[in-house]
Amino acid sequence: MEENNIVVRNLYKSFDNFSLKDVSFQVPKGRIVGFIGENGAGKSTTINLILNELKKDGGQIQLFGKDHTAFSVREDIGVVFDSCNFHDIFTADDLEKILSGIYKSWDKALFEHYLNRFRLPRTKTIGSLSKGMKMKLSIICAMAHRPKLLILDEATTGLDPVVRDEILDLFLEFIQDEERSIFFSSHITSDIQKIADYVILIHQGKIIFEKSKDDLIYNYGIIRCGREKFTHISPDDYIIYREEKLSMECLVPDREAAKQKYKNVVVDSASLEDIMLFYIKGGRTEK
């Protein structure tokens, strides 16, 4: 039985000034996979390739064990982008009528439940709603046909912390049946850190790592010390290092081991944002 809702193998796409190179990863059932990287790293391009909005130049993409171009997979996918793609003149009632005619599995009762839960008006036009309300409406429209997979491209960008928290809780509920998955692209690493099971970092069109979120957060750390002390740290014990104005910093995969071995330096915890910045800001891997 297929255990992944998305499988990407050796994906390649070339543009005049950018290319995705040998991108491979998977999104298991019952899991949230965060997809992080700076603007222009290739996150949206990858998502558009998965959705067949762009034609790949090479590689394989499978959704639910089938080729991603198969018409049958569309019924099982919900998609939310960073802005509401519905026309401003529509209301929630209008969207219910339209989408119930598109999706065989549309659940009117579930849609109404979400409208009530998030206090969304049925008869106000989308153009009159706040950004937070528009995004909530986009998300519940993506979920009301009970998809197996949610694909989110910066869906929480620009929202206030209260609205983001409500939406993140909804995503956690969505995957509870162990069959559904979420592929969540965002540059808000705190959102990914809160809900993701796995994290993929893409940089300049290449996958840098695909790791368990818990491994990153609970095991990784940052050594901070002066230049003289840094000369005594073995390159085998860190992944990447960088020079600051008055000190040296290096990213280590085992924080507790570094604390035991190097007792005269500071070893701090590393957030997901810290880890991402170490790779993106051009740290070096050798002395």
PDB file of C-alpha atoms in Angstrom:
ATOM      1  CA  MET A   1       0.000   0.000   0.000  1.00  0.00           C
ATOM      2  CA  GLU A   2       1.262   3.476  -0.873  1.00  0.00           C
ATOM      3  CA  GLU A   3       2.430   5.174   2.339  1.00  0.00           C
ATOM      4  CA  ASN A   4       3.048   8.587   0.804  1.00  0.00           C
ATOM      5  CA  ASN A   5       0.573  11.052  -0.633  1.00  0.00           C
ATOM      6  CA  ILE A   6       3.344  12.855  -2.547  1.00  0.00           C
ATOM      7  CA  VAL A   7       6.490  11.341  -4.000  1.00  0.00           C
ATOM      8  CA  VAL A   8       8.855  13.554  -6.015  1.00  0.00           C
ATOM      9  CA  ARG A   9      11.896  11.990  -7.645  1.00  0.00           C
ATOM     10  CA  ASN A  10      14.696  13.765  -9.518  1.00  0.00           C
ATOM     11  CA  LEU A  11      12.460  16.683 -10.495  1.00  0.00           C
ATOM     12  CA  TYR A  12      14.021  19.124 -12.921  1.00  0.00           C
ATOM     13  CA  LYS A  13      12.747  22.384 -14.374  1.00  0.00           C
ATOM     14  CA  SER A  14      14.838  24.999 -16.155  1.00  0.00           C
ATOM     15  CA  PHE A  15      14.115  28.675 -16.775  1.00  0.00           C
ATOM     16  CA  ASP A  16      16.334  31.367 -18.294  1.00  0.00           C
ATOM     17  CA  ASN A  17      17.757  32.462 -14.928  1.00  0.00           C
ATOM     18  CA  PHE A  18      16.765  29.674 -12.523  1.00  0.00           C
ATOM     19  CA  SER A  19      16.402  25.920 -12.381  1.00  0.00           C
ATOM     20  CA  LEU A  20      15.207  23.213 -10.040  1.00  0.00           C
ATOM     21  CA  LYS A  21      17.878  20.547  -9.898  1.00  0.00           C
ATOM     22  CA  ASP A  22      17.294  16.906  -8.968  1.00  0.00           C
ATOM     23  CA  VAL A  23      14.585  17.683  -6.392  1.00  0.00           C
ATOM     24  CA  SER A  24      13.414  14.586  -4.493  1.00  0.00           C
ATOM     25  CA  PHE A  25      11.244  14.241  -1.380  1.00  0.00           C
ATOM     26  CA  GLN A  26       8.096  12.614  -0.049  1.00  0.00           C
ATOM     27  CA  VAL A  27       5.057  13.585   1.996  1.00  0.00           C
ATOM     28  CA  PRO A  28       3.863  10.642   4.135  1.00  0.00           C
ATOM     29  CA  LYS A  29       0.255   9.965   5.024  1.00  0.00           C
ATOM     30  CA  GLY A  30      -0.837  11.460   8.329  1.00  0.00           C
ATOM     31  CA  ARG A  31       1.976  13.998   8.390  1.00  0.00           C
ATOM     32  CA  ILE A  32       2.577  17.709   7.877  1.00  0.00           C
ATOM     33  CA  VAL A  33       5.682  18.482   5.840  1.00  0.00           C
ATOM     34  CA  GLY A  34       7.032  22.018   5.981  1.00  0.00           C
ATOM     35  CA  PHE A  35       8.727  23.380   2.877  1.00  0.00           C
ATOM     36  CA  ILE A  36      11.024  26.279   3.719  1.00  0.00           C
ATOM     37  CA  GLY A  37      13.501  28.499   1.934  1.00  0.00           C
ATOM     38  CA  GLU A  38      14.046  32.121   0.997  1.00  0.00           C
ATOM     39  CA  ASN A  39      11.951  33.902  -1.638  1.00  0.00           C
ATOM     40  CA  GLY A  40      13.021  32.656  -5.049  1.00  0.00           C
ATOM     41  CA  ALA A  41      14.405  29.366  -3.726  1.00  0.00           C
ATOM     42  CA  GLY A  42      11.972  27.280  -5.770  1.00  0.00           C
ATOM     43  CA  LYS A  43       9.089  26.609  -3.375  1.00  0.00           C
ATOM     44  CA  SER A  44       6.266  27.934  -5.580  1.00  0.00           C
ATOM     45  CA  THR A  45       7.829  26.447  -8.711  1.00  0.00           C
ATOM     46  CA  THR A  46       7.867  23.018  -7.053  1.00  0.00           C
ATOM     47  CA  ILE A  47       4.235  23.364  -6.001  1.00  0.00           C
ATOM     48  CA  ASN A  48       3.154  24.455  -9.482  1.00  0.00           C
ATOM     49  CA  LEU A  49       4.938  21.449 -10.942  1.00  0.00           C
ATOM     50  CA  ILE A  50       3.188  19.113  -8.482  1.00  0.00           C
ATOM     51  CA  LEU A  51      -0.158  20.644  -9.468  1.00  0.00           C
ATOM     52  CA  ASN A  52       0.731  20.346 -13.164  1.00  0.00           C
ATOM     53  CA  GLU A  53       0.402  24.103 -13.593  1.00  0.00           C
ATOM     54  CA  LEU A  54       3.940  23.987 -14.977  1.00  0.00           C
ATOM     55  CA  LYS A  55       5.338  21.217 -17.156  1.00  0.00           C
ATOM     56  CA  LYS A  56       8.385  19.493 -15.709  1.00  0.00           C
ATOM     57  CA  ASP A  57      11.529  19.014 -17.789  1.00  0.00           C
ATOM     58  CA  GLY A  58      12.433  15.788 -16.060  1.00  0.00           C
ATOM     59  CA  GLY A  59      11.759  13.545 -13.090  1.00  0.00           C
ATOM     60  CA  GLN A  60       8.655  11.939 -11.589  1.00  0.00           C
ATOM     61  CA  ILE A  61       5.789  13.242  -9.459  1.00  0.00           C
ATOM     62  CA  GLN A  62       3.264  10.853  -7.928  1.00  0.00           C
ATOM     63  CA  LEU A  63       0.155  11.746  -5.931  1.00  0.00           C
ATOM     64  CA  PHE A  64      -1.558   8.899  -4.039  1.00  0.00           C
ATOM     65  CA  GLY A  65       0.557   6.426  -6.021  1.00  0.00           C
ATOM     66  CA  LYS A  66      -0.562   7.794  -9.401  1.00  0.00           C
ATOM     67  CA  ASP A  67       1.092  10.119 -11.881  1.00  0.00           C
ATOM     68  CA  HIS A  68       0.315  13.716 -10.926  1.00  0.00           C
ATOM     69  CA  THR A  69      -1.235  14.393 -14.340  1.00  0.00           C
ATOM     70  CA  ALA A  70      -4.012  11.826 -13.773  1.00  0.00           C
ATOM     71  CA  PHE A  71      -7.371  13.575 -13.705  1.00  0.00           C
ATOM     72  CA  SER A  72      -8.598  11.419 -10.824  1.00  0.00           C
ATOM     73  CA  VAL A  73      -6.108  12.878  -8.325  1.00  0.00           C
ATOM     74  CA  ARG A  74      -7.627  16.374  -8.502  1.00  0.00           C
ATOM     75  CA  GLU A  75     -10.676  15.412  -6.460  1.00  0.00           C
ATOM     76  CA  ASP A  76      -8.427  14.534  -3.513  1.00  0.00           C
ATOM     77  CA  ILE A  77      -6.372  17.754  -3.404  1.00  0.00           C
ATOM     78  CA  GLY A  78      -7.137  21.052  -1.688  1.00  0.00           C
ATOM     79  CA  VAL A  79      -4.964  24.023  -2.595  1.00  0.00           C
ATOM     80  CA  VAL A  80      -4.514  27.402  -0.879  1.00  0.00           C
ATOM     81  CA  PHE A  81      -2.204  30.151  -2.110  1.00  0.00           C
ATOM     82  CA  ASP A  82      -1.029  33.320  -0.377  1.00  0.00           C
ATOM     83  CA  SER A  83      -4.046  35.322  -1.530  1.00  0.00           C
ATOM     84  CA  CYS A  84      -7.717  34.606  -2.092  1.00  0.00           C
ATOM     85  CA  ASN A  85      -8.235  33.565  -5.714  1.00  0.00           C
ATOM     86  CA  PHE A  86     -12.008  33.930  -5.705  1.00  0.00           C
ATOM     87  CA  HIS A  87     -13.604  36.933  -7.399  1.00  0.00           C
ATOM     88  CA  ASP A  88     -14.475  39.826  -5.083  1.00  0.00           C
ATOM     89  CA  ILE A  89     -18.154  39.836  -6.103  1.00  0.00           C
ATOM     90  CA  PHE A  90     -18.804  36.315  -4.785  1.00  0.00           C
ATOM     91  CA  THR A  91     -20.164  35.477  -1.339  1.00  0.00           C
ATOM     92  CA  ALA A  92     -19.636  32.331   0.730  1.00  0.00           C
ATOM     93  CA  ASP A  93     -23.059  31.102  -0.419  1.00  0.00           C
ATOM     94  CA  ASP A  94     -22.022  31.657  -4.041  1.00  0.00           C
ATOM     95  CA  LEU A  95     -18.842  29.653  -3.511  1.00  0.00           C
ATOM     96  CA  GLU A  96     -20.796  26.797  -1.944  1.00  0.00           C
ATOM     97  CA  LYS A  97     -23.030  26.570  -5.011  1.00  0.00           C
ATOM     98  CA  ILE A  98     -20.085  26.699  -7.416  1.00  0.00           C
ATOM     99  CA  LEU A  99     -17.791  24.269  -5.608  1.00  0.00           C
ATOM    100  CA  SER A 100     -20.520  21.740  -4.829  1.00  0.00           C
ATOM    101  CA  GLY A 101     -20.923  21.391  -8.587  1.00  0.00           C
ATOM    102  CA  ILE A 102     -17.191  20.812  -9.091  1.00  0.00           C
ATOM    103  CA  TYR A 103     -16.363  18.328  -6.337  1.00  0.00           C
ATOM    104  CA  LYS A 104     -18.273  15.056  -6.075  1.00  0.00           C
ATOM    105  CA  SER A 105     -17.279  14.784  -2.419  1.00  0.00           C
ATOM    106  CA  TRP A 106     -18.342  18.318  -1.443  1.00  0.00           C
ATOM    107  CA  ASP A 107     -19.707  18.274   2.121  1.00  0.00           C
ATOM    108  CA  LYS A 108     -22.226  21.085   2.590  1.00  0.00           C
ATOM    109  CA  ALA A 109     -22.660  20.373   6.288  1.00  0.00           C
ATOM    110  CA  LEU A 110     -18.913  20.542   6.861  1.00  0.00           C
ATOM    111  CA  PHE A 111     -18.671  23.826   4.938  1.00  0.00           C
ATOM    112  CA  GLU A 112     -21.445  25.328   7.066  1.00  0.00           C
ATOM    113  CA  HIS A 113     -19.759  24.035  10.221  1.00  0.00           C
ATOM    114  CA  TYR A 114     -16.542  25.830   9.253  1.00  0.00           C
ATOM    115  CA  LEU A 115     -18.417  29.039   8.402  1.00  0.00           C
ATOM    116  CA  ASN A 116     -19.992  29.038  11.862  1.00  0.00           C
ATOM    117  CA  ARG A 117     -16.776  28.045  13.639  1.00  0.00           C
ATOM    118  CA  PHE A 118     -14.792  30.895  12.101  1.00  0.00           C
ATOM    119  CA  ARG A 119     -17.682  33.366  12.214  1.00  0.00           C
ATOM    120  CA  LEU A 120     -17.601  33.972   8.474  1.00  0.00           C
ATOM    121  CA  PRO A 121     -20.576  35.772   6.914  1.00  0.00           C
ATOM    122  CA  ARG A 122     -22.532  33.902   4.255  1.00  0.00           C
ATOM    123  CA  THR A 123     -23.818  36.878   2.267  1.00  0.00           C
ATOM    124  CA  LYS A 124     -21.025  39.459   2.406  1.00  0.00           C
ATOM    125  CA  THR A 125     -18.945  39.796  -0.749  1.00  0.00           C
ATOM    126  CA  ILE A 126     -15.370  38.572  -0.641  1.00  0.00           C
ATOM    127  CA  GLY A 127     -14.200  42.051  -1.567  1.00  0.00           C
ATOM    128  CA  SER A 128     -15.607  43.410   1.693  1.00  0.00           C
ATOM    129  CA  LEU A 129     -13.819  40.872   3.924  1.00  0.00           C
ATOM    130  CA  SER A 130     -10.558  41.381   5.812  1.00  0.00           C
ATOM    131  CA  LYS A 131      -7.464  39.490   4.662  1.00  0.00           C
ATOM    132  CA  GLY A 132      -7.783  37.108   7.590  1.00  0.00           C
ATOM    133  CA  MET A 133     -11.403  36.317   6.744  1.00  0.00           C
ATOM    134  CA  LYS A 134     -10.534  35.841   3.067  1.00  0.00           C
ATOM    135  CA  MET A 135      -7.807  33.351   3.947  1.00  0.00           C
ATOM    136  CA  LYS A 136     -10.076  31.461   6.346  1.00  0.00           C
ATOM    137  CA  LEU A 137     -12.677  31.229   3.582  1.00  0.00           C
ATOM    138  CA  SER A 138     -10.074  30.016   1.072  1.00  0.00           C
ATOM    139  CA  ILE A 139      -8.888  27.351   3.487  1.00  0.00           C
ATOM    140  CA  ILE A 140     -12.337  26.019   4.388  1.00  0.00           C
ATOM    141  CA  CYS A 141     -13.261  25.915   0.686  1.00  0.00           C
ATOM    142  CA  ALA A 142     -10.145  23.778   0.136  1.00  0.00           C
ATOM    143  CA  MET A 143     -11.140  21.467   3.003  1.00  0.00           C
ATOM    144  CA  ALA A 144     -14.899  21.149   2.553  1.00  0.00           C
ATOM    145  CA  HIS A 145     -14.633  18.480  -0.154  1.00  0.00           C
ATOM    146  CA  ARG A 146     -12.651  16.324   2.292  1.00  0.00           C
ATOM    147  CA  PRO A 147      -9.384  16.046   0.318  1.00  0.00           C
ATOM    148  CA  LYS A 148      -6.632  13.614   1.212  1.00  0.00           C
ATOM    149  CA  LEU A 149      -3.962  16.248   0.632  1.00  0.00           C
ATOM    150  CA  LEU A 150      -3.718  19.959   1.368  1.00  0.00           C
ATOM    151  CA  ILE A 151      -1.093  21.931  -0.522  1.00  0.00           C
ATOM    152  CA  LEU A 152      -0.447  25.347   1.025  1.00  0.00           C
ATOM    153  CA  ASP A 153       1.729  28.008  -0.569  1.00  0.00           C
ATOM    154  CA  GLU A 154       2.365  30.812   1.961  1.00  0.00           C
ATOM    155  CA  ALA A 155      -1.225  30.435   3.200  1.00  0.00           C
ATOM    156  CA  THR A 156      -0.535  32.166   6.548  1.00  0.00           C
ATOM    157  CA  THR A 157       1.543  35.048   5.182  1.00  0.00           C
ATOM    158  CA  GLY A 158       0.381  38.488   6.295  1.00  0.00           C
ATOM    159  CA  LEU A 159      -2.087  37.207   8.884  1.00  0.00           C
ATOM    160  CA  ASP A 160      -2.086  38.361  12.476  1.00  0.00           C
ATOM    161  CA  PRO A 161      -0.898  35.872  15.128  1.00  0.00           C
ATOM    162  CA  VAL A 162      -4.406  35.109  16.429  1.00  0.00           C
ATOM    163  CA  VAL A 163      -5.754  34.214  12.981  1.00  0.00           C
ATOM    164  CA  ARG A 164      -2.630  32.187  12.182  1.00  0.00           C
ATOM    165  CA  ASP A 165      -3.019  30.239  15.415  1.00  0.00           C
ATOM    166  CA  GLU A 166      -6.640  29.371  14.583  1.00  0.00           C
ATOM    167  CA  ILE A 167      -5.640  28.175  11.138  1.00  0.00           C
ATOM    168  CA  LEU A 168      -2.694  26.118  12.402  1.00  0.00           C
ATOM    169  CA  ASP A 169      -4.997  24.347  14.866  1.00  0.00           C
ATOM    170  CA  LEU A 170      -7.318  23.512  11.962  1.00  0.00           C
ATOM    171  CA  PHE A 171      -4.413  21.996  10.030  1.00  0.00           C
ATOM    172  CA  LEU A 172      -3.498  19.791  12.999  1.00  0.00           C
ATOM    173  CA  GLU A 173      -7.088  18.543  13.157  1.00  0.00           C
ATOM    174  CA  PHE A 174      -7.077  17.810   9.427  1.00  0.00           C
ATOM    175  CA  ILE A 175      -4.371  15.127   9.619  1.00  0.00           C
ATOM    176  CA  GLN A 176      -5.720  13.257  12.638  1.00  0.00           C
ATOM    177  CA  ASP A 177      -7.164  10.381  10.586  1.00  0.00           C
ATOM    178  CA  GLU A 178      -3.615   9.322   9.543  1.00  0.00           C
ATOM    179  CA  GLU A 179      -4.583   9.186   5.848  1.00  0.00           C
ATOM    180  CA  ARG A 180      -4.414  12.888   5.052  1.00  0.00           C
ATOM    181  CA  SER A 181      -1.296  14.996   4.561  1.00  0.00           C
ATOM    182  CA  ILE A 182      -0.330  18.642   4.355  1.00  0.00           C
ATOM    183  CA  PHE A 183       2.489  20.041   2.245  1.00  0.00           C
ATOM    184  CA  PHE A 184       3.017  23.502   3.726  1.00  0.00           C
ATOM    185  CA  SER A 185       5.293  25.999   2.001  1.00  0.00           C
ATOM    186  CA  SER A 186       6.054  29.046   4.129  1.00  0.00           C
ATOM    187  CA  HIS A 187       8.803  31.481   5.002  1.00  0.00           C
ATOM    188  CA  ILE A 188       7.218  31.893   8.462  1.00  0.00           C
ATOM    189  CA  THR A 189       9.392  29.271  10.107  1.00  0.00           C
ATOM    190  CA  SER A 190       7.639  29.615  13.470  1.00  0.00           C
ATOM    191  CA  ASP A 191       4.445  28.241  11.863  1.00  0.00           C
ATOM    192  CA  ILE A 192       6.359  25.301  10.424  1.00  0.00           C
ATOM    193  CA  GLN A 193       8.117  24.743  13.744  1.00  0.00           C
ATOM    194  CA  LYS A 194       4.780  24.598  15.549  1.00  0.00           C
ATOM    195  CA  ILE A 195       2.969  22.013  13.430  1.00  0.00           C
ATOM    196  CA  ALA A 196       5.287  20.193  10.997  1.00  0.00           C
ATOM    197  CA  ASP A 197       6.449  16.608  11.397  1.00  0.00           C
ATOM    198  CA  TYR A 198       9.148  16.913   8.742  1.00  0.00           C
ATOM    199  CA  VAL A 199      10.972  19.876   7.233  1.00  0.00           C
ATOM    200  CA  ILE A 200      12.439  20.259   3.756  1.00  0.00           C
ATOM    201  CA  LEU A 201      14.846  23.133   3.070  1.00  0.00           C
ATOM    202  CA  ILE A 202      15.268  24.250  -0.531  1.00  0.00           C
ATOM    203  CA  HIS A 203      17.919  26.769  -1.560  1.00  0.00           C
ATOM    204  CA  GLN A 204      18.690  27.966  -5.082  1.00  0.00           C
ATOM    205  CA  GLY A 205      16.622  25.165  -6.589  1.00  0.00           C
ATOM    206  CA  LYS A 206      18.275  22.341  -4.625  1.00  0.00           C
ATOM    207  CA  ILE A 207      17.068  20.372  -1.620  1.00  0.00           C
ATOM    208  CA  ILE A 208      19.491  21.026   1.239  1.00  0.00           C
ATOM    209  CA  PHE A 209      17.896  18.622   3.713  1.00  0.00           C
ATOM    210  CA  GLU A 210      14.750  16.624   4.444  1.00  0.00           C
ATOM    211  CA  LYS A 211      14.613  15.894   8.162  1.00  0.00           C
ATOM    212  CA  SER A 212      12.368  15.257  11.133  1.00  0.00           C
ATOM    213  CA  LYS A 213      11.371  18.556  12.760  1.00  0.00           C
ATOM    214  CA  ASP A 214      12.024  17.077  16.201  1.00  0.00           C
ATOM    215  CA  ASP A 215      15.559  16.106  15.191  1.00  0.00           C
ATOM    216  CA  LEU A 216      16.248  19.656  14.041  1.00  0.00           C
ATOM    217  CA  ILE A 217      14.734  21.385  17.063  1.00  0.00           C
ATOM    218  CA  TYR A 218      15.762  19.036  19.870  1.00  0.00           C
ATOM    219  CA  ASN A 219      19.189  17.930  18.664  1.00  0.00           C
ATOM    220  CA  TYR A 220      20.733  20.740  16.647  1.00  0.00           C
ATOM    221  CA  GLY A 221      22.544  23.593  18.349  1.00  0.00           C
ATOM    222  CA  ILE A 222      24.822  26.574  17.813  1.00  0.00           C
ATOM    223  CA  ILE A 223      28.311  26.916  19.254  1.00  0.00           C
ATOM    224  CA  ARG A 224      29.314  30.542  19.851  1.00  0.00           C
ATOM    225  CA  CYS A 225      32.889  31.364  20.770  1.00  0.00           C
ATOM    226  CA  GLY A 226      35.921  33.507  20.033  1.00  0.00           C
ATOM    227  CA  ARG A 227      38.236  32.822  17.128  1.00  0.00           C
ATOM    228  CA  GLU A 228      40.951  31.285  19.268  1.00  0.00           C
ATOM    229  CA  LYS A 229      38.580  28.778  20.897  1.00  0.00           C
ATOM    230  CA  PHE A 230      37.082  27.968  17.499  1.00  0.00           C
ATOM    231  CA  THR A 231      40.450  26.604  16.316  1.00  0.00           C
ATOM    232  CA  HIS A 232      40.068  23.796  18.879  1.00  0.00           C
ATOM    233  CA  ILE A 233      36.662  22.668  17.565  1.00  0.00           C
ATOM    234  CA  SER A 234      36.902  19.679  15.237  1.00  0.00           C
ATOM    235  CA  PRO A 235      35.276  20.094  11.798  1.00  0.00           C
ATOM    236  CA  ASP A 236      33.802  16.630  12.366  1.00  0.00           C
ATOM    237  CA  ASP A 237      31.599  18.082  15.110  1.00  0.00           C
ATOM    238  CA  TYR A 238      29.832  20.794  13.130  1.00  0.00           C
ATOM    239  CA  ILE A 239      27.902  21.033   9.884  1.00  0.00           C
ATOM    240  CA  ILE A 240      28.608  24.608   8.868  1.00  0.00           C
ATOM    241  CA  TYR A 241      30.198  27.696  10.374  1.00  0.00           C
ATOM    242  CA  ARG A 242      30.243  31.438   9.848  1.00  0.00           C
ATOM    243  CA  GLU A 243      32.224  34.407  11.067  1.00  0.00           C
ATOM    244  CA  GLU A 244      30.573  37.230  12.975  1.00  0.00           C
ATOM    245  CA  LYS A 245      32.205  40.571  13.779  1.00  0.00           C
ATOM    246  CA  LEU A 246      33.536  39.523  17.170  1.00  0.00           C
ATOM    247  CA  SER A 247      32.972  35.783  17.290  1.00  0.00           C
ATOM    248  CA  MET A 248      32.543  32.504  15.435  1.00  0.00           C
ATOM    249  CA  GLU A 249      29.355  30.452  15.202  1.00  0.00           C
ATOM    250  CA  CYS A 250      28.866  26.911  14.017  1.00  0.00           C
ATOM    251  CA  LEU A 251      25.845  24.677  13.613  1.00  0.00           C
ATOM    252  CA  VAL A 252      26.162  21.294  15.326  1.00  0.00           C
ATOM    253  CA  PRO A 253      23.903  18.239  14.807  1.00  0.00           C
ATOM    254  CA  ASP A 254      24.214  17.060  18.426  1.00  0.00           C
ATOM    255  CA  ARG A 255      23.864  19.874  20.947  1.00  0.00           C
ATOM    256  CA  GLU A 256      24.325  17.741  24.050  1.00  0.00           C
ATOM    257  CA  ALA A 257      27.453  16.039  22.707  1.00  0.00           C
ATOM    258  CA  ALA A 258      28.939  19.455  21.886  1.00  0.00           C
ATOM    259  CA  LYS A 259      28.206  20.671  25.420  1.00  0.00           C
ATOM    260  CA  GLN A 260      29.982  17.668  26.899  1.00  0.00           C
ATOM    261  CA  LYS A 261      33.016  17.895  24.637  1.00  0.00           C
ATOM    262  CA  TYR A 262      33.481  21.685  24.552  1.00  0.00           C
ATOM    263  CA  LYS A 263      32.834  22.936  28.064  1.00  0.00           C
ATOM    264  CA  ASN A 264      34.494  26.318  27.591  1.00  0.00           C
ATOM    265  CA  VAL A 265      32.159  27.548  24.804  1.00  0.00           C
ATOM    266  CA  VAL A 266      28.488  28.526  24.671  1.00  0.00           C
ATOM    267  CA  VAL A 267      26.189  25.954  23.033  1.00  0.00           C
ATOM    268  CA  ASP A 268      22.703  27.352  22.416  1.00  0.00           C
ATOM    269  CA  SER A 269      19.515  25.796  21.096  1.00  0.00           C
ATOM    270  CA  ALA A 270      18.779  26.395  17.414  1.00  0.00           C
ATOM    271  CA  SER A 271      15.392  27.413  16.054  1.00  0.00           C
ATOM    272  CA  LEU A 272      14.256  26.377  12.608  1.00  0.00           C
ATOM    273  CA  GLU A 273      14.945  29.924  11.434  1.00  0.00           C
ATOM    274  CA  ASP A 274      18.486  29.768  12.862  1.00  0.00           C
ATOM    275  CA  ILE A 275      19.149  26.533  11.007  1.00  0.00           C
ATOM    276  CA  MET A 276      17.752  27.863   7.734  1.00  0.00           C
ATOM    277  CA  LEU A 277      19.820  31.038   7.953  1.00  0.00           C
ATOM    278  CA  PHE A 278      23.034  29.108   8.529  1.00  0.00           C
ATOM    279  CA  TYR A 279      22.618  27.450   5.160  1.00  0.00           C
ATOM    280  CA  ILE A 280      21.189  30.411   3.242  1.00  0.00           C
ATOM    281  CA  LYS A 281      23.596  33.073   4.489  1.00  0.00           C
ATOM    282  CA  GLY A 282      26.550  31.211   3.078  1.00  0.00           C
ATOM    283  CA  GLY A 283      28.315  29.617   6.020  1.00  0.00           C
ATOM    284  CA  ARG A 284      31.292  27.423   5.257  1.00  0.00           C
ATOM    285  CA  THR A 285      31.763  23.743   5.969  1.00  0.00           C
ATOM    286  CA  GLU A 286      35.549  23.699   6.414  1.00  0.00           C
ATOM    287  CA  LYS A 287      38.128  25.781   8.251  1.00  0.00           C
TER     288      LYS A 287
END
